[in-house]
JSON list of C-alpha atoms in Angstrom, two decimals:
[
{"chain": "A", "resi": 172, "resn": "UNK", "atom": "CA", "xyz": [-2.41, -34.52, -9.02]},
{"chain": "A", "resi": 173, "resn": "UNK", "atom": "CA", "xyz": [-2.25, -33.06, -5.51]},
{"chain": "A", "resi": 174, "resn": "UNK", "atom": "CA", "xyz": [-1.04, -29.49, -5.27]},
{"chain": "A", "resi": 175, "resn": "UNK", "atom": "CA", "xyz": [-0.27, -26.79, -2.77]},
{"chain": "A", "resi": 176, "resn": "UNK", "atom": "CA", "xyz": [-2.90, -24.08, -2.63]},
{"chain": "A", "resi": 177, "resn": "UNK", "atom": "CA", "xyz": [-2.66, -20.56, -1.26]},
{"chain": "A", "resi": 178, "resn": "UNK", "atom": "CA", "xyz": [-5.21, -17.93, -0.35]},
{"chain": "A", "resi": 179, "resn": "UNK", "atom": "CA", "xyz": [-5.76, -15.16, -1.09]},
{"chain": "A", "resi": 180, "resn": "UNK", "atom": "CA", "xyz": [-4.10, -14.76, -4.46]},
{"chain": "A", "resi": 181, "resn": "UNK", "atom": "CA", "xyz": [-3.72, -11.04, -3.85]},
{"chain": "A", "resi": 182, "resn": "UNK", "atom": "CA", "xyz": [-3.86, -9.14, -0.56]},
{"chain": "A", "resi": 183, "resn": "UNK", "atom": "CA", "xyz": [-3.73, -5.37, -0.25]},
{"chain": "A", "resi": 184, "resn": "UNK", "atom": "CA", "xyz": [-3.16, -3.95, 3.21]},
{"chain": "A", "resi": 185, "resn": "UNK", "atom": "CA", "xyz": [-2.16, -0.71, 4.85]},
{"chain": "A", "resi": 186, "resn": "UNK", "atom": "CA", "xyz": [1.16, -0.24, 6.54]},
{"chain": "A", "resi": 187, "resn": "UNK", "atom": "CA", "xyz": [1.03, -1.29, 10.18]},
{"chain": "A", "resi": 188, "resn": "UNK", "atom": "CA", "xyz": [-1.79, -3.77, 9.68]},
{"chain": "A", "resi": 189, "resn": "UNK", "atom": "CA", "xyz": [-1.55, -7.48, 10.42]},
{"chain": "A", "resi": 190, "resn": "UNK", "atom": "CA", "xyz": [-1.93, -9.96, 7.59]},
{"chain": "A", "resi": 191, "resn": "UNK", "atom": "CA", "xyz": [-2.30, -13.71, 7.55]},
{"chain": "A", "resi": 192, "resn": "UNK", "atom": "CA", "xyz": [-1.39, -15.64, 4.44]},
{"chain": "A", "resi": 193, "resn": "UNK", "atom": "CA", "xyz": [-2.84, -19.10, 4.19]},
{"chain": "A", "resi": 194, "resn": "UNK", "atom": "CA", "xyz": [-1.54, -22.26, 2.61]},
{"chain": "A", "resi": 195, "resn": "UNK", "atom": "CA", "xyz": [-2.87, -25.78, 2.31]},
{"chain": "A", "resi": 196, "resn": "UNK", "atom": "CA", "xyz": [0.09, -28.12, 1.76]},
{"chain": "A", "resi": 197, "resn": "UNK", "atom": "CA", "xyz": [-0.12, -31.48, 0.04]},
{"chain": "A", "resi": 198, "resn": "UNK", "atom": "CA", "xyz": [-1.81, -33.80, 2.49]},
{"chain": "A", "resi": 199, "resn": "UNK", "atom": "CA", "xyz": [0.91, -36.39, 3.19]},
{"chain": "A", "resi": 200, "resn": "UNK", "atom": "CA", "xyz": [3.74, -33.87, 3.35]},
{"chain": "A", "resi": 201, "resn": "UNK", "atom": "CA", "xyz": [5.52, -33.24, 6.63]},
{"chain": "A", "resi": 202, "resn": "UNK", "atom": "CA", "xyz": [7.75, -30.27, 5.89]},
{"chain": "A", "resi": 203, "resn": "UNK", "atom": "CA", "xyz": [6.43, -26.83, 5.19]},
{"chain": "A", "resi": 204, "resn": "UNK", "atom": "CA", "xyz": [8.11, -23.66, 3.99]},
{"chain": "A", "resi": 205, "resn": "UNK", "atom": "CA", "xyz": [7.54, -20.01, 3.24]},
{"chain": "A", "resi": 206, "resn": "UNK", "atom": "CA", "xyz": [9.53, -18.08, 0.65]},
{"chain": "A", "resi": 207, "resn": "UNK", "atom": "CA", "xyz": [9.36, -14.49, -0.49]},
{"chain": "A", "resi": 208, "resn": "UNK", "atom": "CA", "xyz": [10.02, -12.93, -3.88]},
{"chain": "A", "resi": 209, "resn": "UNK", "atom": "CA", "xyz": [10.21, -9.17, -4.10]},
{"chain": "A", "resi": 210, "resn": "UNK", "atom": "CA", "xyz": [9.22, -7.99, -7.56]},
{"chain": "A", "resi": 211, "resn": "UNK", "atom": "CA", "xyz": [12.03, -8.58, -10.03]},
{"chain": "A", "resi": 212, "resn": "UNK", "atom": "CA", "xyz": [14.24, -10.29, -7.50]},
{"chain": "A", "resi": 213, "resn": "UNK", "atom": "CA", "xyz": [15.11, -13.83, -6.57]},
{"chain": "A", "resi": 214, "resn": "UNK", "atom": "CA", "xyz": [13.15, -16.19, -4.38]},
{"chain": "A", "resi": 215, "resn": "UNK", "atom": "CA", "xyz": [14.29, -15.95, -0.76]},
{"chain": "A", "resi": 216, "resn": "UNK", "atom": "CA", "xyz": [13.87, -18.55, 1.95]},
{"chain": "A", "resi": 217, "resn": "UNK", "atom": "CA", "xyz": [11.96, -17.35, 5.02]},
{"chain": "A", "resi": 218, "resn": "UNK", "atom": "CA", "xyz": [11.22, -20.31, 7.26]},
{"chain": "A", "resi": 219, "resn": "UNK", "atom": "CA", "xyz": [10.77, -24.04, 7.43]},
{"chain": "A", "resi": 220, "resn": "UNK", "atom": "CA", "xyz": [8.44, -25.91, 9.76]},
{"chain": "A", "resi": 221, "resn": "UNK", "atom": "CA", "xyz": [8.39, -29.53, 10.84]},
{"chain": "A", "resi": 222, "resn": "UNK", "atom": "CA", "xyz": [6.73, -31.41, 13.66]},
{"chain": "A", "resi": 223, "resn": "UNK", "atom": "CA", "xyz": [4.87, -28.31, 14.80]},
{"chain": "A", "resi": 224, "resn": "UNK", "atom": "CA", "xyz": [7.89, -26.14, 15.22]},
{"chain": "A", "resi": 225, "resn": "UNK", "atom": "CA", "xyz": [10.22, -23.95, 13.23]},
{"chain": "A", "resi": 226, "resn": "UNK", "atom": "CA", "xyz": [13.23, -25.96, 12.09]},
{"chain": "A", "resi": 227, "resn": "UNK", "atom": "CA", "xyz": [15.06, -23.15, 10.34]},
{"chain": "A", "resi": 228, "resn": "UNK", "atom": "CA", "xyz": [14.58, -19.48, 9.58]},
{"chain": "A", "resi": 229, "resn": "UNK", "atom": "CA", "xyz": [16.45, -16.84, 7.65]},
{"chain": "A", "resi": 230, "resn": "UNK", "atom": "CA", "xyz": [17.53, -13.41, 8.78]},
{"chain": "A", "resi": 231, "resn": "UNK", "atom": "CA", "xyz": [14.48, -11.98, 7.00]},
{"chain": "A", "resi": 232, "resn": "UNK", "atom": "CA", "xyz": [12.16, -13.87, 9.36]},
{"chain": "A", "resi": 233, "resn": "UNK", "atom": "CA", "xyz": [12.27, -11.48, 12.30]},
{"chain": "A", "resi": 234, "resn": "UNK", "atom": "CA", "xyz": [9.89, -10.98, 15.22]},
{"chain": "A", "resi": 235, "resn": "UNK", "atom": "CA", "xyz": [7.27, -9.48, 12.93]},
{"chain": "A", "resi": 236, "resn": "UNK", "atom": "CA", "xyz": [6.77, -12.87, 11.30]},
{"chain": "A", "resi": 237, "resn": "UNK", "atom": "CA", "xyz": [5.24, -16.01, 12.72]},
{"chain": "A", "resi": 238, "resn": "UNK", "atom": "CA", "xyz": [4.02, -19.30, 11.35]},
{"chain": "A", "resi": 239, "resn": "UNK", "atom": "CA", "xyz": [1.42, -21.68, 12.58]},
{"chain": "A", "resi": 240, "resn": "UNK", "atom": "CA", "xyz": [-0.23, -24.93, 11.66]},
{"chain": "A", "resi": 241, "resn": "UNK", "atom": "CA", "xyz": [-3.57, -24.33, 13.36]},
{"chain": "A", "resi": 242, "resn": "UNK", "atom": "CA", "xyz": [-5.13, -27.59, 12.23]},
{"chain": "A", "resi": 243, "resn": "UNK", "atom": "CA", "xyz": [-4.22, -30.65, 10.23]},
{"chain": "A", "resi": 244, "resn": "UNK", "atom": "CA", "xyz": [-4.40, -28.96, 6.87]},
{"chain": "A", "resi": 245, "resn": "UNK", "atom": "CA", "xyz": [-3.54, -25.26, 7.00]},
{"chain": "A", "resi": 246, "resn": "UNK", "atom": "CA", "xyz": [-0.16, -23.58, 7.32]},
{"chain": "A", "resi": 247, "resn": "UNK", "atom": "CA", "xyz": [-0.18, -19.83, 7.89]},
{"chain": "A", "resi": 248, "resn": "UNK", "atom": "CA", "xyz": [2.28, -16.97, 7.76]},
{"chain": "A", "resi": 249, "resn": "UNK", "atom": "CA", "xyz": [1.43, -13.95, 9.89]},
{"chain": "A", "resi": 250, "resn": "UNK", "atom": "CA", "xyz": [3.04, -10.55, 9.55]},
{"chain": "A", "resi": 251, "resn": "UNK", "atom": "CA", "xyz": [2.21, -8.57, 12.66]},
{"chain": "A", "resi": 252, "resn": "UNK", "atom": "CA", "xyz": [2.74, -5.01, 11.50]},
{"chain": "A", "resi": 253, "resn": "UNK", "atom": "CA", "xyz": [3.33, -4.76, 7.79]},
{"chain": "A", "resi": 254, "resn": "UNK", "atom": "CA", "xyz": [5.89, -2.43, 6.28]},
{"chain": "A", "resi": 255, "resn": "UNK", "atom": "CA", "xyz": [6.12, -1.15, 2.72]},
{"chain": "A", "resi": 256, "resn": "UNK", "atom": "CA", "xyz": [9.12, -3.40, 2.13]},
{"chain": "A", "resi": 257, "resn": "UNK", "atom": "CA", "xyz": [7.00, -6.47, 2.93]},
{"chain": "A", "resi": 258, "resn": "UNK", "atom": "CA", "xyz": [5.32, -6.04, -0.45]},
{"chain": "A", "resi": 259, "resn": "UNK", "atom": "CA", "xyz": [6.23, -9.20, -2.34]},
{"chain": "A", "resi": 260, "resn": "UNK", "atom": "CA", "xyz": [5.00, -12.51, -3.64]},
{"chain": "A", "resi": 261, "resn": "UNK", "atom": "CA", "xyz": [4.88, -15.07, -0.86]},
{"chain": "A", "resi": 262, "resn": "UNK", "atom": "CA", "xyz": [5.18, -18.73, -1.78]},
{"chain": "A", "resi": 263, "resn": "UNK", "atom": "CA", "xyz": [4.32, -21.66, 0.39]},
{"chain": "A", "resi": 264, "resn": "UNK", "atom": "CA", "xyz": [5.93, -25.03, -0.29]},
{"chain": "A", "resi": 265, "resn": "UNK", "atom": "CA", "xyz": [5.63, -28.50, 1.17]},
{"chain": "A", "resi": 266, "resn": "UNK", "atom": "CA", "xyz": [7.75, -31.59, 0.99]},
{"chain": "A", "resi": 267, "resn": "UNK", "atom": "CA", "xyz": [8.07, -35.19, 2.09]},
{"chain": "A", "resi": 268, "resn": "UNK", "atom": "CA", "xyz": [11.73, -34.38, 2.69]},
{"chain": "A", "resi": 269, "resn": "UNK", "atom": "CA", "xyz": [13.24, -34.07, -0.73]},
{"chain": "A", "resi": 270, "resn": "UNK", "atom": "CA", "xyz": [11.84, -31.89, -3.46]},
{"chain": "A", "resi": 271, "resn": "UNK", "atom": "CA", "xyz": [9.60, -29.04, -2.51]},
{"chain": "A", "resi": 272, "resn": "UNK", "atom": "CA", "xyz": [6.30, -28.38, -4.21]},
{"chain": "A", "resi": 273, "resn": "UNK", "atom": "CA", "xyz": [5.32, -24.74, -4.46]},
{"chain": "A", "resi": 274, "resn": "UNK", "atom": "CA", "xyz": [1.95, -23.08, -4.33]},
{"chain": "A", "resi": 275, "resn": "UNK", "atom": "CA", "xyz": [0.92, -20.37, -6.80]},
{"chain": "A", "resi": 276, "resn": "UNK", "atom": "CA", "xyz": [1.77, -17.60, -4.34]},
{"chain": "A", "resi": 277, "resn": "UNK", "atom": "CA", "xyz": [0.04, -14.70, -2.65]},
{"chain": "A", "resi": 278, "resn": "UNK", "atom": "CA", "xyz": [0.88, -11.24, -3.87]},
{"chain": "A", "resi": 279, "resn": "UNK", "atom": "CA", "xyz": [1.01, -8.93, -0.87]},
{"chain": "A", "resi": 280, "resn": "UNK", "atom": "CA", "xyz": [0.80, -5.20, -1.53]},
{"chain": "A", "resi": 281, "resn": "UNK", "atom": "CA", "xyz": [1.41, -2.88, 1.41]},
{"chain": "A", "resi": 282, "resn": "UNK", "atom": "CA", "xyz": [0.28, 0.71, 0.86]},
{"chain": "B", "resi": 202, "resn": "UNK", "atom": "CA", "xyz": [25.96, -22.12, 3.47]},
{"chain": "B", "resi": 203, "resn": "UNK", "atom": "CA", "xyz": [25.21, -22.98, -0.10]},
{"chain": "B", "resi": 204, "resn": "UNK", "atom": "CA", "xyz": [24.74, -20.41, -2.83]},
{"chain": "B", "resi": 205, "resn": "UNK", "atom": "CA", "xyz": [23.82, -20.29, -6.50]},
{"chain": "B", "resi": 206, "resn": "UNK", "atom": "CA", "xyz": [24.93, -18.04, -9.31]},
{"chain": "B", "resi": 207, "resn": "UNK", "atom": "CA", "xyz": [23.08, -17.66, -12.57]},
{"chain": "B", "resi": 208, "resn": "UNK", "atom": "CA", "xyz": [25.41, -15.53, -14.70]},
{"chain": "B", "resi": 209, "resn": "UNK", "atom": "CA", "xyz": [22.87, -14.64, -17.37]},
{"chain": "B", "resi": 210, "resn": "UNK", "atom": "CA", "xyz": [20.10, -12.27, -16.34]},
{"chain": "B", "resi": 211, "resn": "UNK", "atom": "CA", "xyz": [18.35, -12.33, -19.70]},
{"chain": "B", "resi": 212, "resn": "UNK", "atom": "CA", "xyz": [18.71, -14.59, -22.73]},
{"chain": "B", "resi": 213, "resn": "UNK", "atom": "CA", "xyz": [16.97, -14.31, -26.09]},
{"chain": "B", "resi": 214, "resn": "UNK", "atom": "CA", "xyz": [16.81, -17.24, -28.49]},
{"chain": "B", "resi": 215, "resn": "UNK", "atom": "CA", "xyz": [14.90, -17.91, -31.67]},
{"chain": "B", "resi": 216, "resn": "UNK", "atom": "CA", "xyz": [12.16, -20.48, -31.68]},
{"chain": "B", "resi": 217, "resn": "UNK", "atom": "CA", "xyz": [13.59, -23.83, -32.67]},
{"chain": "B", "resi": 218, "resn": "UNK", "atom": "CA", "xyz": [17.10, -22.94, -31.56]},
{"chain": "B", "resi": 219, "resn": "UNK", "atom": "CA", "xyz": [18.91, -24.74, -28.78]},
{"chain": "B", "resi": 220, "resn": "UNK", "atom": "CA", "xyz": [19.15, -23.34, -25.29]},
{"chain": "B", "resi": 221, "resn": "UNK", "atom": "CA", "xyz": [21.59, -23.55, -22.43]},
{"chain": "B", "resi": 222, "resn": "UNK", "atom": "CA", "xyz": [21.05, -21.73, -19.14]},
{"chain": "B", "resi": 223, "resn": "UNK", "atom": "CA", "xyz": [24.02, -21.62, -16.83]},
{"chain": "B", "resi": 224, "resn": "UNK", "atom": "CA", "xyz": [24.02, -22.35, -13.12]},
{"chain": "B", "resi": 225, "resn": "UNK", "atom": "CA", "xyz": [26.99, -22.51, -10.78]},
{"chain": "B", "resi": 226, "resn": "UNK", "atom": "CA", "xyz": [26.68, -23.51, -7.18]},
{"chain": "B", "resi": 227, "resn": "UNK", "atom": "CA", "xyz": [28.82, -23.29, -4.11]},
{"chain": "B", "resi": 228, "resn": "UNK", "atom": "CA", "xyz": [28.49, -25.96, -1.48]},
{"chain": "B", "resi": 229, "resn": "UNK", "atom": "CA", "xyz": [31.01, -28.01, 0.44]},
{"chain": "B", "resi": 230, "resn": "UNK", "atom": "CA", "xyz": [29.19, -31.31, 0.36]},
{"chain": "B", "resi": 231, "resn": "UNK", "atom": "CA", "xyz": [26.95, -33.14, -2.06]},
{"chain": "B", "resi": 232, "resn": "UNK", "atom": "CA", "xyz": [24.37, -30.70, -3.35]},
{"chain": "B", "resi": 233, "resn": "UNK", "atom": "CA", "xyz": [20.79, -31.34, -4.23]},
{"chain": "B", "resi": 234, "resn": "UNK", "atom": "CA", "xyz": [20.15, -29.32, -7.38]},
{"chain": "B", "resi": 235, "resn": "UNK", "atom": "CA", "xyz": [16.93, -28.13, -8.94]},
{"chain": "B", "resi": 236, "resn": "UNK", "atom": "CA", "xyz": [15.65, -26.11, -11.85]},
{"chain": "B", "resi": 237, "resn": "UNK", "atom": "CA", "xyz": [12.33, -24.32, -11.53]},
{"chain": "B", "resi": 238, "resn": "UNK", "atom": "CA", "xyz": [10.39, -22.35, -14.13]},
{"chain": "B", "resi": 239, "resn": "UNK", "atom": "CA", "xyz": [8.13, -19.41, -13.39]},
{"chain": "B", "resi": 240, "resn": "UNK", "atom": "CA", "xyz": [5.74, -17.97, -15.95]},
{"chain": "B", "resi": 241, "resn": "UNK", "atom": "CA", "xyz": [4.58, -14.38, -15.41]},
{"chain": "B", "resi": 242, "resn": "UNK", "atom": "CA", "xyz": [2.28, -14.15, -12.41]},
{"chain": "B", "resi": 243, "resn": "UNK", "atom": "CA", "xyz": [2.58, -17.84, -11.72]},
{"chain": "B", "resi": 244, "resn": "UNK", "atom": "CA", "xyz": [4.18, -20.01, -9.09]},
{"chain": "B", "resi": 245, "resn": "UNK", "atom": "CA", "xyz": [7.29, -22.14, -9.39]},
{"chain": "B", "resi": 246, "resn": "UNK", "atom": "CA", "xyz": [7.14, -25.37, -11.33]},
{"chain": "B", "resi": 247, "resn": "UNK", "atom": "CA", "xyz": [9.84, -27.98, -10.87]},
{"chain": "B", "resi": 248, "resn": "UNK", "atom": "CA", "xyz": [11.51, -28.87, -14.18]},
{"chain": "B", "resi": 249, "resn": "UNK", "atom": "CA", "xyz": [14.02, -31.39, -12.92]},
{"chain": "B", "resi": 250, "resn": "UNK", "atom": "CA", "xyz": [16.21, -32.32, -9.98]},
{"chain": "B", "resi": 251, "resn": "UNK", "atom": "CA", "xyz": [19.49, -34.02, -9.21]},
{"chain": "B", "resi": 252, "resn": "UNK", "atom": "CA", "xyz": [20.12, -35.90, -5.99]},
{"chain": "B", "resi": 253, "resn": "UNK", "atom": "CA", "xyz": [22.60, -38.58, -6.97]},
{"chain": "B", "resi": 254, "resn": "UNK", "atom": "CA", "xyz": [23.41, -41.13, -9.68]},
{"chain": "B", "resi": 255, "resn": "UNK", "atom": "CA", "xyz": [23.39, -40.33, -13.37]},
{"chain": "B", "resi": 256, "resn": "UNK", "atom": "CA", "xyz": [24.72, -36.81, -13.81]},
{"chain": "B", "resi": 257, "resn": "UNK", "atom": "CA", "xyz": [22.50, -36.15, -16.82]},
{"chain": "B", "resi": 258, "resn": "UNK", "atom": "CA", "xyz": [18.94, -35.73, -15.67]},
{"chain": "B", "resi": 259, "resn": "UNK", "atom": "CA", "xyz": [15.85, -35.47, -17.77]},
{"chain": "B", "resi": 260, "resn": "UNK", "atom": "CA", "xyz": [12.96, -33.27, -16.83]},
{"chain": "B", "resi": 261, "resn": "UNK", "atom": "CA", "xyz": [9.59, -32.19, -18.06]},
{"chain": "B", "resi": 262, "resn": "UNK", "atom": "CA", "xyz": [8.91, -30.22, -21.24]},
{"chain": "B", "resi": 263, "resn": "UNK", "atom": "CA", "xyz": [11.98, -31.65, -22.98]},
{"chain": "B", "resi": 264, "resn": "UNK", "atom": "CA", "xyz": [14.52, -30.08, -20.63]},
{"chain": "B", "resi": 265, "resn": "UNK", "atom": "CA", "xyz": [17.65, -31.76, -19.34]},
{"chain": "B", "resi": 266, "resn": "UNK", "atom": "CA", "xyz": [20.50, -30.71, -17.07]},
{"chain": "B", "resi": 267, "resn": "UNK", "atom": "CA", "xyz": [23.96, -32.03, -16.44]},
{"chain": "B", "resi": 268, "resn": "UNK", "atom": "CA", "xyz": [25.67, -32.02, -13.07]},
{"chain": "B", "resi": 269, "resn": "UNK", "atom": "CA", "xyz": [29.40, -31.40, -13.36]},
{"chain": "B", "resi": 270, "resn": "UNK", "atom": "CA", "xyz": [31.04, -31.59, -9.98]},
{"chain": "B", "resi": 271, "resn": "UNK", "atom": "CA", "xyz": [34.43, -30.49, -11.30]},
{"chain": "B", "resi": 272, "resn": "UNK", "atom": "CA", "xyz": [32.90, -27.26, -12.58]},
{"chain": "B", "resi": 273, "resn": "UNK", "atom": "CA", "xyz": [30.31, -26.85, -9.80]},
{"chain": "B", "resi": 274, "resn": "UNK", "atom": "CA", "xyz": [27.73, -26.45, -12.51]},
{"chain": "B", "resi": 275, "resn": "UNK", "atom": "CA", "xyz": [24.24, -27.65, -13.27]},
{"chain": "B", "resi": 276, "resn": "UNK", "atom": "CA", "xyz": [23.37, -26.16, -16.65]},
{"chain": "B", "resi": 277, "resn": "UNK", "atom": "CA", "xyz": [19.91, -26.51, -18.12]},
{"chain": "B", "resi": 278, "resn": "UNK", "atom": "CA", "xyz": [19.54, -27.41, -21.80]},
{"chain": "B", "resi": 279, "resn": "UNK", "atom": "CA", "xyz": [16.86, -27.86, -24.38]},
{"chain": "B", "resi": 280, "resn": "UNK", "atom": "CA", "xyz": [17.60, -28.86, -28.00]},
{"chain": "B", "resi": 281, "resn": "UNK", "atom": "CA", "xyz": [14.73, -26.90, -29.57]},
{"chain": "B", "resi": 282, "resn": "UNK", "atom": "CA", "xyz": [12.99, -24.05, -27.82]},
{"chain": "B", "resi": 283, "resn": "UNK", "atom": "CA", "xyz": [9.26, -23.40, -28.18]},
{"chain": "B", "resi": 284, "resn": "UNK", "atom": "CA", "xyz": [7.58, -20.02, -27.81]},
{"chain": "B", "resi": 285, "resn": "UNK", "atom": "CA", "xyz": [5.82, -21.33, -24.69]},
{"chain": "B", "resi": 286, "resn": "UNK", "atom": "CA", "xyz": [9.20, -21.75, -22.98]},
{"chain": "B", "resi": 287, "resn": "UNK", "atom": "CA", "xyz": [9.45, -18.00, -22.49]},
{"chain": "B", "resi": 288, "resn": "UNK", "atom": "CA", "xyz": [9.60, -17.59, -18.71]},
{"chain": "B", "resi": 289, "resn": "UNK", "atom": "CA", "xyz": [11.92, -17.02, -15.78]},
{"chain": "B", "resi": 290, "resn": "UNK", "atom": "CA", "xyz": [14.16, -19.93, -14.84]},
{"chain": "B", "resi": 291, "resn": "UNK", "atom": "CA", "xyz": [15.59, -20.44, -11.39]},
{"chain": "B", "resi": 292, "resn": "UNK", "atom": "CA", "xyz": [18.34, -22.78, -10.35]},
{"chain": "B", "resi": 293, "resn": "UNK", "atom": "CA", "xyz": [18.31, -23.84, -6.69]},
{"chain": "B", "resi": 294, "resn": "UNK", "atom": "CA", "xyz": [20.57, -25.81, -4.40]},
{"chain": "B", "resi": 295, "resn": "UNK", "atom": "CA", "xyz": [19.57, -27.67, -1.28]},
{"chain": "B", "resi": 296, "resn": "UNK", "atom": "CA", "xyz": [21.81, -28.81, 1.51]},
{"chain": "B", "resi": 297, "resn": "UNK", "atom": "CA", "xyz": [22.71, -32.47, 1.80]},
{"chain": "B", "resi": 298, "resn": "UNK", "atom": "CA", "xyz": [20.42, -34.35, 4.06]},
{"chain": "B", "resi": 299, "resn": "UNK", "atom": "CA", "xyz": [16.97, -35.74, 4.11]},
{"chain": "B", "resi": 300, "resn": "UNK", "atom": "CA", "xyz": [15.29, -32.39, 4.43]},
{"chain": "B", "resi": 301, "resn": "UNK", "atom": "CA", "xyz": [16.65, -29.70, 2.19]},
{"chain": "B", "resi": 302, "resn": "UNK", "atom": "CA", "xyz": [15.46, -26.98, 4.52]},
{"chain": "B", "resi": 303, "resn": "UNK", "atom": "CA", "xyz": [17.71, -24.24, 3.46]},
{"chain": "B", "resi": 304, "resn": "UNK", "atom": "CA", "xyz": [17.19, -24.21, -0.28]},
{"chain": "B", "resi": 305, "resn": "UNK", "atom": "CA", "xyz": [18.84, -21.26, -1.94]},
{"chain": "B", "resi": 306, "resn": "UNK", "atom": "CA", "xyz": [17.77, -19.87, -5.28]},
{"chain": "B", "resi": 307, "resn": "UNK", "atom": "CA", "xyz": [19.75, -18.12, -7.96]},
{"chain": "B", "resi": 308, "resn": "UNK", "atom": "CA", "xyz": [18.70, -14.71, -9.19]},
{"chain": "B", "resi": 309, "resn": "UNK", "atom": "CA", "xyz": [16.99, -16.22, -12.21]},
{"chain": "B", "resi": 310, "resn": "UNK", "atom": "CA", "xyz": [17.41, -16.04, -15.96]},
{"chain": "B", "resi": 311, "resn": "UNK", "atom": "CA", "xyz": [14.65, -14.54, -18.05]},
{"chain": "B", "resi": 312, "resn": "UNK", "atom": "CA", "xyz": [14.19, -16.33, -21.35]},
{"chain": "B", "resi": 313, "resn": "UNK", "atom": "CA", "xyz": [12.70, -14.51, -24.32]},
{"chain": "B", "resi": 314, "resn": "UNK", "atom": "CA", "xyz": [11.83, -16.53, -27.42]},
{"chain": "B", "resi": 315, "resn": "UNK", "atom": "CA", "xyz": [11.82, -14.77, -30.78]},
{"chain": "B", "resi": 316, "resn": "UNK", "atom": "CA", "xyz": [9.46, -16.04, -33.50]}
]
């Protein structure tokens, strides 16, 4: 069964550094998403992406964040200058338009 | 915008007992409703979903949920819980429309199963 994959599974970075989280959505899906889950808290919507542009973003998704679909398979989330409070689990999801399928997540630790 | 409330932060049940996890949503139009399960250190697995039609939906692992518009609820049930069901459960609501962009999650309910 096709699935969403994410790399790396765990990323440790120093405050102020740039990180890129990578996702490979399910191949025939057209809608792509990033969510964040701070430890012990609920899953929060960050951004959705369709037709090579952002279709919606939350208040969390500020200028430090960007997304890109650099080729036909990858979908990336970049954090330009990480802060301690960016430490969280980041989930990618993809969809044909209805239910969203989630990847296993990348745990980002900012020290 | 839509929102979800899961009133129970933590529930403990004995193995073999029945289970009901509560979910209340707030949304002005027809909601798309989902239940996801998350095991420790794992991603989110879809248990079941409601878009339209029969208000009692069946999911994987023996779970079911009932959509009650009058109560704005979408409670998850299982008649007999197994130890492997111990996990965090999230209810989520998506906006009406082809692309449920803005899916909002509840805070989650942690399920502990006693032997």
